[in-house]
Short mmCIF file of C-alpha atoms in Angstrom, two decimals:
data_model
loop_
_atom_site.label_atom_id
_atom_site.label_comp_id
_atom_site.label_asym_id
_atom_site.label_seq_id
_atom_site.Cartn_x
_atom_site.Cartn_y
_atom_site.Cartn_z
CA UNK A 1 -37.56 -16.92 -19.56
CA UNK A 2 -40.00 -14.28 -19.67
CA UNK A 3 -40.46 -11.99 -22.76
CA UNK A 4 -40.88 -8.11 -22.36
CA UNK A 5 -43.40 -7.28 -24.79
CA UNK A 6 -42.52 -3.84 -26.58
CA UNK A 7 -45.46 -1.99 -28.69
CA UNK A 8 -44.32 1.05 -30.85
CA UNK A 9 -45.61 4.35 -30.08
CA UNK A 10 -47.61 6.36 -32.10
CA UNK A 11 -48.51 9.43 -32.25
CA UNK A 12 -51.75 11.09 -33.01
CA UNK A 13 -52.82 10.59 -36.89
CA UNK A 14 -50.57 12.28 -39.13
CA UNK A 15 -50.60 14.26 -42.52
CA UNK A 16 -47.70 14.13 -45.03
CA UNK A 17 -46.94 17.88 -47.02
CA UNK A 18 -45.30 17.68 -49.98
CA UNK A 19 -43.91 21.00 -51.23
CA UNK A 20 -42.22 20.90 -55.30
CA UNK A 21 -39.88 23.81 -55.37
CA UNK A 22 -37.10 24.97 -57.82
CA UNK A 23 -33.53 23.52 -57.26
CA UNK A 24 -31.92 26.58 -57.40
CA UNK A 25 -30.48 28.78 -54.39
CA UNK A 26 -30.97 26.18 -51.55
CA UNK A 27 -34.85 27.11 -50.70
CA UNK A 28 -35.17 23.53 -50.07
CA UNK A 29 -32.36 23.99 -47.22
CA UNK A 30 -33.96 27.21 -46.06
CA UNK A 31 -37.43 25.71 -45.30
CA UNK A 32 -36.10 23.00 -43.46
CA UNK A 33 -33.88 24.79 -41.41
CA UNK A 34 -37.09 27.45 -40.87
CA UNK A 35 -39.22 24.58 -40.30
CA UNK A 36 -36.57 23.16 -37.45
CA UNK A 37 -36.02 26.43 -35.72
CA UNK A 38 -38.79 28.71 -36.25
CA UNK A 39 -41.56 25.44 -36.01
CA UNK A 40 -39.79 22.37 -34.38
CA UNK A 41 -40.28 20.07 -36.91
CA UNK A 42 -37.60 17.65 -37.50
CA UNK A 43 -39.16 15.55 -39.35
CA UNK A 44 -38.22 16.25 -43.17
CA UNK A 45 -36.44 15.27 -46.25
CA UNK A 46 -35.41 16.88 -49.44
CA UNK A 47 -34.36 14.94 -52.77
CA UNK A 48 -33.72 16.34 -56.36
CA UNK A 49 -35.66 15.57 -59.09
CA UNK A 50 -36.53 16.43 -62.71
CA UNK A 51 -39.72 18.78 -62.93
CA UNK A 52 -41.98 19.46 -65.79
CA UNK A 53 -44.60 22.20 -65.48
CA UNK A 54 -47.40 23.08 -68.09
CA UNK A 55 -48.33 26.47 -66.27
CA UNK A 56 -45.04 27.90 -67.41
CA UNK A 57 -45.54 26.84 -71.02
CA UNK A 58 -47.27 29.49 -73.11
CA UNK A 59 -49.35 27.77 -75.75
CA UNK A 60 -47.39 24.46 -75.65
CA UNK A 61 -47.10 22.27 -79.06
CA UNK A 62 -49.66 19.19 -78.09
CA UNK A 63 -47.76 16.72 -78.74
CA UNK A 64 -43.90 18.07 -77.11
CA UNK A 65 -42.66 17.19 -74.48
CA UNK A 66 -42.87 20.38 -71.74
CA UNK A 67 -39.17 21.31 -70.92
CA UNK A 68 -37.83 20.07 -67.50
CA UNK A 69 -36.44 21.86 -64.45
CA UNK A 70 -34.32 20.92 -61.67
CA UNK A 71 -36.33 20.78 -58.78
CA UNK A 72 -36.74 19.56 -55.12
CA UNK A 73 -39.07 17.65 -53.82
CA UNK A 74 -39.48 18.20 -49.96
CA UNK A 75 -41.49 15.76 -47.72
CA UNK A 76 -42.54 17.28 -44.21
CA UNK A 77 -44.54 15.09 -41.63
CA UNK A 78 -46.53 16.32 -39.36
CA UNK A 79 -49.10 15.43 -36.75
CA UNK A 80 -52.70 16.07 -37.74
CA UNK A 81 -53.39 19.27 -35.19
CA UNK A 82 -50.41 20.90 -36.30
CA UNK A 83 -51.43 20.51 -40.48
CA UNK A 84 -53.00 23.59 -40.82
CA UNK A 85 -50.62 25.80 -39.55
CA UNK A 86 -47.82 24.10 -41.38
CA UNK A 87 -49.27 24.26 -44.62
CA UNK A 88 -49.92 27.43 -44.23
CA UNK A 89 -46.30 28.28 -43.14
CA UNK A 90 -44.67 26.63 -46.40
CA UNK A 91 -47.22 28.15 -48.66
CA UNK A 92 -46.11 31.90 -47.12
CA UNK A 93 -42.18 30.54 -47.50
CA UNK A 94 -42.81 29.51 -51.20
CA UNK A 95 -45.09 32.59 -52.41
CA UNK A 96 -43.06 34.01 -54.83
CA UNK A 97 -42.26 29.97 -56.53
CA UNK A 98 -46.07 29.85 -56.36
CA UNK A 99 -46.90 32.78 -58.13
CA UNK A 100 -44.51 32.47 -61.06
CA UNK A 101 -45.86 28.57 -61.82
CA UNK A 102 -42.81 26.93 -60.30
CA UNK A 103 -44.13 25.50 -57.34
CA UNK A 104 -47.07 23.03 -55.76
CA UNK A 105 -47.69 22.16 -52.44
CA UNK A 106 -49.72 19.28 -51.66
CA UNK A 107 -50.82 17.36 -48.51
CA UNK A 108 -52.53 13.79 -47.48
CA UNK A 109 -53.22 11.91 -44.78
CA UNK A 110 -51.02 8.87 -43.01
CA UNK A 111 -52.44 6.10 -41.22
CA UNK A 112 -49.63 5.55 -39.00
CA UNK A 113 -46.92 7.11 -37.96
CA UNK A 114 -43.91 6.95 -35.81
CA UNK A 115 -42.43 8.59 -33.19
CA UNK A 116 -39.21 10.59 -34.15
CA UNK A 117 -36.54 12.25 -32.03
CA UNK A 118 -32.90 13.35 -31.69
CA UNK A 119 -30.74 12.03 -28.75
CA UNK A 120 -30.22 14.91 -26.72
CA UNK A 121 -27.47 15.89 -24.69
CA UNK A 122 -24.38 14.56 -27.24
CA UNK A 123 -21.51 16.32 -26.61
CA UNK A 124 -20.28 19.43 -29.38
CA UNK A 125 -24.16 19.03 -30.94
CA UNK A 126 -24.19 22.12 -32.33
CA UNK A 127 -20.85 23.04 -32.39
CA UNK A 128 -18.87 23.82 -35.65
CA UNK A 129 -15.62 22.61 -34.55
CA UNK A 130 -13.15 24.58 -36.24
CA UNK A 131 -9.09 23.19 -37.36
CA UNK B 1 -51.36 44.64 -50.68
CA UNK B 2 -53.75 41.58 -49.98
CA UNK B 3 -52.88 38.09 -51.70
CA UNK B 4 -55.57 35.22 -52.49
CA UNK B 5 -54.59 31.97 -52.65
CA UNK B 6 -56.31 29.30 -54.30
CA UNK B 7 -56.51 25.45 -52.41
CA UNK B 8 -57.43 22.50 -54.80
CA UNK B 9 -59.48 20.25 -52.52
CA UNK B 10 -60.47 17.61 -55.36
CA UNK B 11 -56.68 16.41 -56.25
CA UNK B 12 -55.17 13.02 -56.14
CA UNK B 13 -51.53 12.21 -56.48
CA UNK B 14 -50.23 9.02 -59.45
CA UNK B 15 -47.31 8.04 -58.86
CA UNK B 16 -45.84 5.78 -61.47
CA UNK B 17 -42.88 3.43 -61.19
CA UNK B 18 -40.99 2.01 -64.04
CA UNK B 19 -37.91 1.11 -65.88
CA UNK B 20 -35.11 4.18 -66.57
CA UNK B 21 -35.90 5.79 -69.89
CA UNK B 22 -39.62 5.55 -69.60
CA UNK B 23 -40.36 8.29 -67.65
CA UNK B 24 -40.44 10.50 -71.35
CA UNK B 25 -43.15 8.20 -72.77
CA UNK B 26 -44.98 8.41 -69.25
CA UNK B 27 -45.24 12.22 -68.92
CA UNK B 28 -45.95 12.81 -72.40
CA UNK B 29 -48.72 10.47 -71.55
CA UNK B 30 -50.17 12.09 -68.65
CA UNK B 31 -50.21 15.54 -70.46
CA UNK B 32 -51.92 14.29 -73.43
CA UNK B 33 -54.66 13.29 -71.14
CA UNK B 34 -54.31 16.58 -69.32
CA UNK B 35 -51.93 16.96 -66.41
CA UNK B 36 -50.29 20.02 -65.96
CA UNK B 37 -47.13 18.51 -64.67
CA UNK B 38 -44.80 16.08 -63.21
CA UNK B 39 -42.09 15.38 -61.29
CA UNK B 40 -39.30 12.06 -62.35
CA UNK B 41 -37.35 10.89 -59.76
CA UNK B 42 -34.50 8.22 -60.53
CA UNK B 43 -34.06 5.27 -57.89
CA UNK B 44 -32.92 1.50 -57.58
CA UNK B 45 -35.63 -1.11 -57.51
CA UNK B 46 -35.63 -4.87 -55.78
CA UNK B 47 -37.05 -7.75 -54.69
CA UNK B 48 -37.50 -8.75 -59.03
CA UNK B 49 -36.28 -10.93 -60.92
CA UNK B 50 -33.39 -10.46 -63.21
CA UNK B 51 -34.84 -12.24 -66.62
CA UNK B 52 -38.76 -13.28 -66.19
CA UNK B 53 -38.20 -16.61 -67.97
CA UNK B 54 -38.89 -17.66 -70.75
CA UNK B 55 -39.23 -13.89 -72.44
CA UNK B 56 -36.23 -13.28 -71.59
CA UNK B 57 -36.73 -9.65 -70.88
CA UNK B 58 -34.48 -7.74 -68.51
CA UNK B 59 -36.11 -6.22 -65.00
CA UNK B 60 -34.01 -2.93 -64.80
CA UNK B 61 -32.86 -2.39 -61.35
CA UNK B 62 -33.05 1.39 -62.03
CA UNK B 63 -35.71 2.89 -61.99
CA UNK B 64 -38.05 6.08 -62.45
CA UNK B 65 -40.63 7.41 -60.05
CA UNK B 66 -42.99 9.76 -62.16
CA UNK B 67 -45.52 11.77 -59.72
CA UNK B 68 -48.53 13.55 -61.09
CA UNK B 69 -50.85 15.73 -59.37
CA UNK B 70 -54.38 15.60 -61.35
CA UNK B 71 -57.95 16.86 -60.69
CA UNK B 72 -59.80 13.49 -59.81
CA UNK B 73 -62.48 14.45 -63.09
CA UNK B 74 -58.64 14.07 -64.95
CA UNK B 75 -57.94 10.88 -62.65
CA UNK B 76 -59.12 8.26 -64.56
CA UNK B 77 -58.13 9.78 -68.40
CA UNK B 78 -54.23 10.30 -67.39
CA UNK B 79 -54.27 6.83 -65.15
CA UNK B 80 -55.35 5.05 -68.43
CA UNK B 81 -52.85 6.96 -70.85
CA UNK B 82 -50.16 6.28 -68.52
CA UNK B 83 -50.89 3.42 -67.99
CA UNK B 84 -51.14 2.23 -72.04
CA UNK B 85 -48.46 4.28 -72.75
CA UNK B 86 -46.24 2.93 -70.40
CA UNK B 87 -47.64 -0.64 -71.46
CA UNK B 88 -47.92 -1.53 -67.97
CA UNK B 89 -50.03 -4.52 -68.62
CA UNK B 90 -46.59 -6.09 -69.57
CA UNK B 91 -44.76 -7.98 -67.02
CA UNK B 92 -41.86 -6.22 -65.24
CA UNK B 93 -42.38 -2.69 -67.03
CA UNK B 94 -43.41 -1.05 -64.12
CA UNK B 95 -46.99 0.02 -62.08
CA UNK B 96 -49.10 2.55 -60.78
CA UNK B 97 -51.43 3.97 -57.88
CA UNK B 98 -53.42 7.14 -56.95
CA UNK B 99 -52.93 8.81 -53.30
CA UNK B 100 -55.94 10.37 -52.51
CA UNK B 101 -55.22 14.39 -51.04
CA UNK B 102 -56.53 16.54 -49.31
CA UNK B 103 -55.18 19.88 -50.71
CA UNK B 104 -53.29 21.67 -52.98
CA UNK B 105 -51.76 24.93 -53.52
CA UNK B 106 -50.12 26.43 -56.66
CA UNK B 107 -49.92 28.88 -58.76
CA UNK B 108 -53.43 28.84 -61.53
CA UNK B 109 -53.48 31.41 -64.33
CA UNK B 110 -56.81 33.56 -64.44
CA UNK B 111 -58.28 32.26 -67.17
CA UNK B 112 -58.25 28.71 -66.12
CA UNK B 113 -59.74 30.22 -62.61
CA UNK B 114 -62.78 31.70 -64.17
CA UNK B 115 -63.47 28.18 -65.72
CA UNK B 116 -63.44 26.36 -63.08
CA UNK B 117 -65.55 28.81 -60.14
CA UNK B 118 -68.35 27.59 -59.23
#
Protein backbone atom coordinates (compact mmCIF):
# COMPACT_ATOMS: atom_id res chain seq x y z
CA UNK A 1 0.00 0.00 0.00
CA UNK A 2 1.48 3.19 -0.77
CA UNK A 3 2.43 5.76 1.97
CA UNK A 4 1.59 9.58 1.54
CA UNK A 5 4.52 11.23 2.84
CA UNK A 6 3.47 14.45 4.93
CA UNK A 7 6.36 17.17 5.79
CA UNK A 8 5.34 19.97 8.31
CA UNK A 9 5.28 23.41 7.19
CA UNK A 10 7.27 26.04 8.34
CA UNK A 11 7.28 29.24 8.22
CA UNK A 12 9.98 31.75 7.72
CA UNK A 13 12.53 31.86 10.87
CA UNK A 14 10.92 33.08 13.85
CA UNK A 15 11.69 35.26 17.02
CA UNK A 16 10.10 34.58 20.45
CA UNK A 17 9.15 38.15 22.68
CA UNK A 18 8.87 37.76 26.03
CA UNK A 19 7.21 40.70 27.81
CA UNK A 20 7.27 40.48 32.22
CA UNK A 21 4.43 42.68 33.26
CA UNK A 22 2.58 43.26 36.62
CA UNK A 23 -0.39 40.88 37.43
CA UNK A 24 -2.60 43.41 38.27
CA UNK A 25 -5.61 44.91 36.10
CA UNK A 26 -5.53 42.31 33.23
CA UNK A 27 -2.68 44.15 30.97
CA UNK A 28 -1.65 40.74 30.18
CA UNK A 29 -5.34 40.22 28.64
CA UNK A 30 -5.24 43.64 27.04
CA UNK A 31 -2.04 43.04 24.96
CA UNK A 32 -3.18 39.95 23.70
CA UNK A 33 -6.40 40.91 22.71
CA UNK A 34 -4.50 44.27 21.05
CA UNK A 35 -2.04 42.03 19.63
CA UNK A 36 -5.07 39.73 17.97
CA UNK A 37 -7.10 42.59 16.69
CA UNK A 38 -5.07 45.55 16.17
CA UNK A 39 -1.82 43.12 14.79
CA UNK A 40 -3.16 39.57 13.88
CA UNK A 41 -1.15 37.69 15.97
CA UNK A 42 -2.64 34.71 17.48
CA UNK A 43 0.02 33.25 18.53
CA UNK A 44 0.44 33.98 22.43
CA UNK A 45 0.28 32.82 25.93
CA UNK A 46 0.13 34.36 29.32
CA UNK A 47 0.99 32.49 32.74
CA UNK A 48 1.39 33.96 36.34
CA UNK A 49 4.35 33.94 38.09
CA UNK A 50 6.25 35.29 41.11
CA UNK A 51 8.52 38.41 40.16
CA UNK A 52 11.41 39.88 41.94
CA UNK A 53 12.86 43.18 40.73
CA UNK A 54 16.08 44.97 42.08
CA UNK A 55 15.30 48.33 40.14
CA UNK A 56 12.42 48.93 42.49
CA UNK A 57 14.52 48.34 45.61
CA UNK A 58 16.11 51.51 46.94
CA UNK A 59 19.42 50.62 48.53
CA UNK A 60 18.54 46.91 49.10
CA UNK A 61 20.17 45.01 52.30
CA UNK A 62 22.92 42.63 50.34
CA UNK A 63 22.16 39.81 51.60
CA UNK A 64 17.75 39.97 51.61
CA UNK A 65 15.90 38.59 49.65
CA UNK A 66 14.19 41.48 47.12
CA UNK A 67 10.35 41.35 47.81
CA UNK A 68 8.22 39.53 45.14
CA UNK A 69 5.34 40.63 42.91
CA UNK A 70 2.68 38.95 41.14
CA UNK A 71 3.41 39.10 37.69
CA UNK A 72 2.72 37.74 34.11
CA UNK A 73 4.82 36.41 31.97
CA UNK A 74 3.57 36.74 28.27
CA UNK A 75 5.17 34.74 25.37
CA UNK A 76 4.36 36.19 21.76
CA UNK A 77 5.76 34.40 18.55
CA UNK A 78 6.33 35.92 15.72
CA UNK A 79 7.86 35.53 12.31
CA UNK A 80 11.25 37.17 11.85
CA UNK A 81 10.03 40.22 9.32
CA UNK A 82 7.36 41.10 11.54
CA UNK A 83 9.94 41.33 14.98
CA UNK A 84 10.62 44.72 14.78
CA UNK A 85 7.43 46.12 14.58
CA UNK A 86 6.11 43.90 17.31
CA UNK A 87 8.58 44.70 19.74
CA UNK A 88 8.14 47.88 19.21
CA UNK A 89 4.28 47.67 19.63
CA UNK A 90 4.53 45.92 23.21
CA UNK A 91 7.22 48.23 24.36
CA UNK A 92 4.63 51.42 23.47
CA UNK A 93 1.67 49.12 25.29
CA UNK A 94 3.90 48.59 28.44
CA UNK A 95 5.54 52.25 28.76
CA UNK A 96 4.26 53.27 31.82
CA UNK A 97 5.30 49.32 33.58
CA UNK A 98 8.64 50.18 31.95
CA UNK A 99 9.24 53.37 33.35
CA UNK A 100 8.32 52.68 36.96
CA UNK A 101 10.86 49.34 37.04
CA UNK A 102 8.04 46.85 36.77
CA UNK A 103 8.48 45.57 33.49
CA UNK A 104 11.16 43.84 30.83
CA UNK A 105 10.69 42.90 27.50
CA UNK A 106 12.98 40.60 25.92
CA UNK A 107 13.29 38.79 22.55
CA UNK A 108 15.40 35.72 20.84
CA UNK A 109 15.50 33.87 18.03
CA UNK A 110 13.72 30.23 17.17
CA UNK A 111 15.05 27.79 14.89
CA UNK A 112 11.88 26.35 13.91
CA UNK A 113 8.67 27.05 14.03
CA UNK A 114 5.24 25.94 13.20
CA UNK A 115 2.49 26.91 11.40
CA UNK A 116 -0.54 28.07 13.57
CA UNK A 117 -4.16 28.79 12.70
CA UNK A 118 -7.82 28.87 13.81
CA UNK A 119 -10.47 26.80 11.89
CA UNK A 120 -12.48 29.27 10.30
CA UNK A 121 -15.95 29.33 9.51
CA UNK A 122 -17.36 27.44 13.01
CA UNK A 123 -20.63 28.33 13.58
CA UNK A 124 -21.52 31.22 16.69
CA UNK A 125 -17.38 31.98 16.64
CA UNK A 126 -17.67 35.07 17.99
CA UNK A 127 -20.86 35.08 19.35
CA UNK A 128 -21.60 35.58 23.15
CA UNK A 129 -24.56 33.47 23.34
CA UNK A 130 -26.64 34.86 25.91
CA UNK A 131 -29.44 32.55 28.46
CA UNK B 1 7.14 65.34 25.08
CA UNK B 2 9.83 62.96 23.44
CA UNK B 3 10.66 59.52 25.26
CA UNK B 4 14.13 57.52 24.88
CA UNK B 5 14.20 54.16 25.31
CA UNK B 6 17.07 52.18 26.10
CA UNK B 7 17.59 48.37 24.18
CA UNK B 8 20.11 45.97 25.94
CA UNK B 9 21.68 44.16 22.99
CA UNK B 10 24.35 42.12 25.16
CA UNK B 11 21.66 40.04 27.41
CA UNK B 12 21.20 36.37 27.79
CA UNK B 13 18.34 34.67 29.49
CA UNK B 14 19.17 31.49 32.64
CA UNK B 15 16.63 29.74 33.19
CA UNK B 16 16.93 27.39 36.10
CA UNK B 17 14.85 24.33 36.92
CA UNK B 18 14.64 22.71 40.24
CA UNK B 19 12.85 21.18 43.09
CA UNK B 20 9.79 23.46 44.90
CA UNK B 21 11.31 25.48 47.69
CA UNK B 22 14.55 26.20 46.00
CA UNK B 23 13.73 28.87 43.98
CA UNK B 24 14.59 31.32 47.42
CA UNK B 25 18.15 29.93 47.63
CA UNK B 26 18.39 30.32 43.68
CA UNK B 27 17.45 34.03 43.38
CA UNK B 28 19.23 35.07 46.34
CA UNK B 29 22.00 33.48 44.43
CA UNK B 30 21.74 35.18 41.23
CA UNK B 31 21.52 38.65 42.98
CA UNK B 32 24.50 38.14 45.04
CA UNK B 33 26.33 37.71 41.84
CA UNK B 34 24.44 40.63 40.38
CA UNK B 35 21.14 40.14 38.62
CA UNK B 36 18.68 42.62 38.92
CA UNK B 37 15.81 40.23 38.91
CA UNK B 38 13.86 37.16 38.39
CA UNK B 39 10.92 35.63 37.64
CA UNK B 40 9.76 31.79 39.60
CA UNK B 41 7.38 29.94 37.93
CA UNK B 42 5.88 26.69 39.67
CA UNK B 43 5.30 23.52 37.32
CA UNK B 44 5.19 19.58 37.36
CA UNK B 45 8.29 17.77 36.19
CA UNK B 46 8.66 14.02 34.49
CA UNK B 47 10.29 11.53 32.86
CA UNK B 48 12.60 11.04 36.66
CA UNK B 49 12.83 8.78 38.81
CA UNK B 50 11.01 8.65 42.06
CA UNK B 51 14.06 7.60 44.60
CA UNK B 52 17.65 7.59 42.66
CA UNK B 53 18.74 4.39 44.43
CA UNK B 54 20.68 3.78 46.71
CA UNK B 55 20.59 7.63 48.23
CA UNK B 56 17.45 7.36 48.62
CA UNK B 57 16.63 10.92 47.87
CA UNK B 58 13.22 11.98 46.60
CA UNK B 59 12.93 13.59 42.78
CA UNK B 60 10.09 16.19 43.49
CA UNK B 61 7.63 16.12 40.76
CA UNK B 62 7.02 19.86 41.42
CA UNK B 63 8.95 22.00 40.40
CA UNK B 64 10.32 25.72 40.01
CA UNK B 65 11.34 27.48 36.84
CA UNK B 66 13.59 30.53 37.94
CA UNK B 67 14.35 32.92 34.77
CA UNK B 68 17.05 35.54 34.93
CA UNK B 69 17.86 38.11 32.51
CA UNK B 70 21.77 39.06 32.97
CA UNK B 71 24.33 41.16 31.03
CA UNK B 72 26.55 38.33 29.41
CA UNK B 73 29.91 40.23 31.44
CA UNK B 74 27.31 39.01 34.62
CA UNK B 75 26.70 35.57 32.68
CA UNK B 76 29.18 33.51 33.91
CA UNK B 77 29.33 35.02 37.88
CA UNK B 78 25.36 34.42 38.46
CA UNK B 79 25.50 30.92 36.28
CA UNK B 80 28.17 29.75 38.85
CA UNK B 81 26.35 31.12 42.09
CA UNK B 82 23.27 29.58 40.96
CA UNK B 83 24.51 26.98 40.11
CA UNK B 84 26.57 26.22 43.73
CA UNK B 85 23.92 27.55 45.46
CA UNK B 86 21.43 25.47 44.11
CA UNK B 87 24.05 22.50 44.45
CA UNK B 88 23.22 21.44 41.10
CA UNK B 89 26.15 19.16 40.81
CA UNK B 90 23.89 16.83 42.96
CA UNK B 91 21.82 14.32 41.27
CA UNK B 92 18.10 15.11 40.78
CA UNK B 93 18.28 18.79 42.33
CA UNK B 94 17.65 20.40 39.30
CA UNK B 95 19.76 22.21 36.06
CA UNK B 96 20.44 25.08 34.13
CA UNK B 97 21.02 26.83 30.59
CA UNK B 98 21.57 30.32 29.06
CA UNK B 99 19.30 31.51 25.92
CA UNK B 100 21.24 33.73 24.08
CA UNK B 101 18.95 37.29 23.11
CA UNK B 102 18.88 39.56 21.07
CA UNK B 103 17.29 42.53 22.97
CA UNK B 104 15.99 43.94 25.84
CA UNK B 105 13.94 46.72 27.01
CA UNK B 106 13.27 47.98 30.58
CA UNK B 107 13.22 50.45 32.66
CA UNK B 108 17.37 51.57 33.87
CA UNK B 109 17.78 54.27 36.51
CA UNK B 110 20.18 57.22 35.39
CA UNK B 111 22.87 56.58 37.30
CA UNK B 112 23.41 53.07 36.25
CA UNK B 113 22.99 54.63 32.47
CA UNK B 114 25.86 56.98 32.78
CA UNK B 115 28.02 53.90 33.86
CA UNK B 116 27.50 51.92 31.38
CA UNK B 117 27.59 54.60 27.92
CA UNK B 118 30.06 54.09 25.97
Amino acid sequence: MPQTETTPSHHPPGKWITCIIPAEHGLDIDLMTTLKNGKGVITTSSSRCRGYSGWTVTNPPANAMPPANPVSVVTVVVAEDRAEEIFLFLTQRITHALQEGNAILFQGVLSHLSQYELPVGIPGEGHINTL
Amino acid sequence: MTRTMTILTDVKLITCIVQRGMSDIIVKAAREAGAQGATVTYAKGSGVRERLGLLGVAVEVDKEIITIVVSSQQMDAVFEHIYLAGQLDVPGMGFLYVTPLEKAATFIPNDVLDKIKP
